[in-house]
mmCIF file of C-alpha atoms in Angstrom:
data_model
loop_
_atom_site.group_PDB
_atom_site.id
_atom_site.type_symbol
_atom_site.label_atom_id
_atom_site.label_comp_id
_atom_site.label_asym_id
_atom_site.label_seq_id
_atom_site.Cartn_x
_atom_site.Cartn_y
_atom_site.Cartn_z
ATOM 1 C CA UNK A 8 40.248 32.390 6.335
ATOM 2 C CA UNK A 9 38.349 35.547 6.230
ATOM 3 C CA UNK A 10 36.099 37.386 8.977
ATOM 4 C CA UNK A 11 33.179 39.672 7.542
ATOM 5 C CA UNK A 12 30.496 41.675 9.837
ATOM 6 C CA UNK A 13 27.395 41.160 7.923
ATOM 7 C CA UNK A 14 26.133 39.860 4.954
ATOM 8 C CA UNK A 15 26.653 42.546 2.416
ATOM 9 C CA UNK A 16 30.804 42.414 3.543
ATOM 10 C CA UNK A 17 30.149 38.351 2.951
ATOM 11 C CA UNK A 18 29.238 39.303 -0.789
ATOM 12 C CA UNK A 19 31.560 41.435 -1.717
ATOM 13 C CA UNK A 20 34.303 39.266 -0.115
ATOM 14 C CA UNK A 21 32.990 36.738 -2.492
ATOM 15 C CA UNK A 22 32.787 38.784 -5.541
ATOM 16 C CA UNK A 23 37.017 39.040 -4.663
ATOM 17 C CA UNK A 24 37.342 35.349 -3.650
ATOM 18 C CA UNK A 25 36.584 32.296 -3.840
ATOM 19 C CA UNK A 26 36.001 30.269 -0.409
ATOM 20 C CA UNK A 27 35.039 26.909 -0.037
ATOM 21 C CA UNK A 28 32.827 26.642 2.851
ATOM 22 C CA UNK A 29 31.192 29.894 4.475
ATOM 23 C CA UNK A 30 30.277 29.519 8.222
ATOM 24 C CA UNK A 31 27.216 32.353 8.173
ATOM 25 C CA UNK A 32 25.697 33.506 11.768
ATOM 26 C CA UNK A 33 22.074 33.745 10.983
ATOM 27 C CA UNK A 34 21.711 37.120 12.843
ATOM 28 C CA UNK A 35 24.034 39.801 11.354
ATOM 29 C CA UNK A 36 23.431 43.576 11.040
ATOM 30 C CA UNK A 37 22.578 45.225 7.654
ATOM 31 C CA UNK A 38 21.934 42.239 5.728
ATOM 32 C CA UNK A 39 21.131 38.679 7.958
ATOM 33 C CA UNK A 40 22.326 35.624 7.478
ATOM 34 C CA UNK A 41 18.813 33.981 5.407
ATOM 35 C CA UNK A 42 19.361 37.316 3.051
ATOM 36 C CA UNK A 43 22.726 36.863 2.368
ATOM 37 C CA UNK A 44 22.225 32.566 2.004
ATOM 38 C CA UNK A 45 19.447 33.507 -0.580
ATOM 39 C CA UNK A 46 21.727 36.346 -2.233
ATOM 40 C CA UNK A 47 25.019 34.381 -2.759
ATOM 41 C CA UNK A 48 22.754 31.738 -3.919
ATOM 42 C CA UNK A 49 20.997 33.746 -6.299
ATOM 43 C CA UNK A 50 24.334 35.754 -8.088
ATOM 44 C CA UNK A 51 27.460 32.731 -7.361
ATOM 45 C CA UNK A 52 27.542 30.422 -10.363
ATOM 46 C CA UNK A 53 27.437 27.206 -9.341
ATOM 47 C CA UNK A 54 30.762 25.941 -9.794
ATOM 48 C CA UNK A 55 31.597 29.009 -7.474
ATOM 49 C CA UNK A 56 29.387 28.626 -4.441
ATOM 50 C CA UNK A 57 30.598 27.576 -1.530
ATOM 51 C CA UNK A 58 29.004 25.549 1.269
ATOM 52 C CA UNK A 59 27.487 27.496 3.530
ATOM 53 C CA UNK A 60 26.898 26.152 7.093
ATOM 54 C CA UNK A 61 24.128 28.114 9.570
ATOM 55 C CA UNK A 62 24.935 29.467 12.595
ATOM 56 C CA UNK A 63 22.679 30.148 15.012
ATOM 57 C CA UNK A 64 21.373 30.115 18.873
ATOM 58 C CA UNK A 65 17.911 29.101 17.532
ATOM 59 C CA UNK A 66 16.949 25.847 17.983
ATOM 60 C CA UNK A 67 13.092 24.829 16.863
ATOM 61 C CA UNK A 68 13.139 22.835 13.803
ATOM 62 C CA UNK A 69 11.092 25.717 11.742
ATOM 63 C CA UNK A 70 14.493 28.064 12.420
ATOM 64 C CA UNK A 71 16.471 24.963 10.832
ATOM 65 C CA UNK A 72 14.375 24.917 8.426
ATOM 66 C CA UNK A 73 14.719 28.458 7.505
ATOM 67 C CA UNK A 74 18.077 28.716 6.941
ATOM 68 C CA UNK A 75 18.013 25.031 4.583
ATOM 69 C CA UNK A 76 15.397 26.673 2.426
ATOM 70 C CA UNK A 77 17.392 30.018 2.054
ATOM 71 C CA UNK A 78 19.792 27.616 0.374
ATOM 72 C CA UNK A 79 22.233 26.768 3.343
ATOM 73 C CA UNK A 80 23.829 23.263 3.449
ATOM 74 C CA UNK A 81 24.280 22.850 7.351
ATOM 75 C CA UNK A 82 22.887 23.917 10.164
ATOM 76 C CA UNK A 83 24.987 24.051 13.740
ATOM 77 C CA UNK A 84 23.528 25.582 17.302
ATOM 78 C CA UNK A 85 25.740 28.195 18.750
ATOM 79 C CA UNK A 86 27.515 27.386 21.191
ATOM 80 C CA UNK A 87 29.700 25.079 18.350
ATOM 81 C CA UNK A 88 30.835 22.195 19.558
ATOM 82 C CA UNK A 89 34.143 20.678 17.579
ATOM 83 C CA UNK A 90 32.204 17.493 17.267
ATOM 84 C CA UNK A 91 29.310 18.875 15.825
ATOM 85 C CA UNK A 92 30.721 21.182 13.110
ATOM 86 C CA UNK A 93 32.773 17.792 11.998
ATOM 87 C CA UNK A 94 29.912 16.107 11.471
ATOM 88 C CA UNK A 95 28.279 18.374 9.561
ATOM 89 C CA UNK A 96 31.793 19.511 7.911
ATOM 90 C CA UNK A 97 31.380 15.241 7.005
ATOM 91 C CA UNK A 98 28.065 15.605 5.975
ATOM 92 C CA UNK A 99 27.995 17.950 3.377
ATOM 93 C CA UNK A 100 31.888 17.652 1.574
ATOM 94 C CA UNK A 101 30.292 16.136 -1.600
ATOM 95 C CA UNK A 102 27.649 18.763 -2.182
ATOM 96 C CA UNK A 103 30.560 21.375 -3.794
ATOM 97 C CA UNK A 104 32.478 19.866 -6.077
ATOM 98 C CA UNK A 105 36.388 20.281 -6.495
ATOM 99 C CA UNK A 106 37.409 23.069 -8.440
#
Protein backbone atom coordinates (compact mmCIF):
# COMPACT_ATOMS: atom_id res chain seq x y z
CA UNK A 1 0.00 0.00 0.00
CA UNK A 2 0.92 3.43 -1.00
CA UNK A 3 -0.10 6.99 0.49
CA UNK A 4 -0.08 10.00 -2.11
CA UNK A 5 -1.15 13.81 -1.21
CA UNK A 6 -3.05 14.75 -4.22
CA UNK A 7 -3.96 13.66 -7.40
CA UNK A 8 -1.05 14.50 -9.58
CA UNK A 9 1.32 12.21 -6.83
CA UNK A 10 -1.74 9.48 -7.49
CA UNK A 11 -0.65 9.57 -11.30
CA UNK A 12 2.63 9.41 -11.26
CA UNK A 13 2.54 6.64 -8.58
CA UNK A 14 0.59 4.88 -11.20
CA UNK A 15 2.71 5.54 -14.12
CA UNK A 16 5.48 3.41 -11.58
CA UNK A 17 2.88 0.84 -10.39
CA UNK A 18 0.33 -0.97 -10.77
CA UNK A 19 -2.42 -1.02 -7.82
CA UNK A 20 -5.47 -2.76 -7.76
CA UNK A 21 -7.95 -0.70 -6.05
CA UNK A 22 -7.27 3.17 -5.37
CA UNK A 23 -9.19 4.62 -2.33
CA UNK A 24 -9.29 8.54 -3.75
CA UNK A 25 -10.52 11.42 -1.16
CA UNK A 26 -12.57 13.57 -3.39
CA UNK A 27 -11.02 16.82 -1.97
CA UNK A 28 -7.20 16.89 -2.45
CA UNK A 29 -4.93 19.90 -3.13
CA UNK A 30 -3.42 20.57 -6.62
CA UNK A 31 -5.36 18.20 -8.53
CA UNK A 32 -8.97 16.80 -6.71
CA UNK A 33 -10.13 13.70 -6.54
CA UNK A 34 -13.03 14.02 -9.82
CA UNK A 35 -9.72 15.38 -11.85
CA UNK A 36 -7.58 12.77 -11.06
CA UNK A 37 -10.76 9.84 -11.44
CA UNK A 38 -11.26 11.43 -14.98
CA UNK A 39 -7.31 11.58 -15.63
CA UNK A 40 -6.30 7.97 -14.67
CA UNK A 41 -9.31 7.08 -16.57
CA UNK A 42 -8.45 8.88 -19.54
CA UNK A 43 -4.33 7.74 -19.85
CA UNK A 44 -4.51 3.85 -17.78
CA UNK A 45 -5.20 1.19 -20.39
CA UNK A 46 -7.76 -0.76 -19.39
CA UNK A 47 -6.27 -3.86 -18.37
CA UNK A 48 -4.26 -1.43 -16.02
CA UNK A 49 -6.85 0.59 -14.18
CA UNK A 50 -7.58 -0.01 -10.99
CA UNK A 51 -10.82 0.36 -9.04
CA UNK A 52 -11.14 3.41 -7.68
CA UNK A 53 -13.45 3.89 -4.64
CA UNK A 54 -14.66 7.79 -3.62
CA UNK A 55 -14.04 9.21 -0.58
CA UNK A 56 -15.76 11.84 0.65
CA UNK A 57 -17.74 13.81 3.62
CA UNK A 58 -20.39 14.78 1.00
CA UNK A 59 -23.39 13.15 1.12
CA UNK A 60 -26.36 14.43 -1.46
CA UNK A 61 -26.84 12.01 -4.15
CA UNK A 62 -25.66 14.72 -6.98
CA UNK A 63 -21.96 14.54 -5.03
CA UNK A 64 -22.31 10.59 -5.54
CA UNK A 65 -23.08 11.09 -8.60
CA UNK A 66 -20.16 13.17 -9.42
CA UNK A 67 -17.57 11.12 -8.54
CA UNK A 68 -19.48 7.75 -10.58
CA UNK A 69 -19.51 9.88 -13.69
CA UNK A 70 -15.77 10.97 -13.32
CA UNK A 71 -15.33 7.24 -13.76
CA UNK A 72 -15.11 6.04 -10.01
CA UNK A 73 -16.47 2.55 -9.13
CA UNK A 74 -17.55 3.18 -5.38
CA UNK A 75 -18.54 5.68 -3.44
CA UNK A 76 -18.04 5.60 0.68
CA UNK A 77 -18.97 8.71 3.25
CA UNK A 78 -16.09 9.70 5.39
CA UNK A 79 -16.14 8.78 8.38
CA UNK A 80 -15.46 4.88 6.79
CA UNK A 81 -17.02 2.47 8.46
CA UNK A 82 -15.29 -1.28 8.10
CA UNK A 83 -18.69 -2.50 7.12
CA UNK A 84 -19.28 -0.17 4.56
CA UNK A 85 -15.98 -0.20 2.59
CA UNK A 86 -16.62 -4.26 2.56
CA UNK A 87 -19.55 -3.89 0.95
CA UNK A 88 -18.56 -1.84 -1.55
CA UNK A 89 -14.95 -3.68 -1.62
CA UNK A 90 -17.91 -6.81 -2.46
CA UNK A 91 -19.60 -4.83 -4.79
CA UNK A 92 -17.31 -3.89 -7.27
CA UNK A 93 -14.39 -7.05 -7.27
CA UNK A 94 -15.61 -8.16 -10.77
CA UNK A 95 -15.42 -4.81 -12.49
CA UNK A 96 -11.22 -5.20 -12.84
CA UNK A 97 -10.33 -8.17 -14.06
CA UNK A 98 -7.31 -10.40 -12.83
CA UNK A 99 -4.16 -9.61 -14.27
Amino acid sequence: ADVVTNGAELLQALEERTYDLVLLDVQMPVMNGLEAARALRDRLPEARRPRIIALTGGTTPEEQAACLAAGMDGYLNKPVKVDALFQVLTSTRGIVQDV
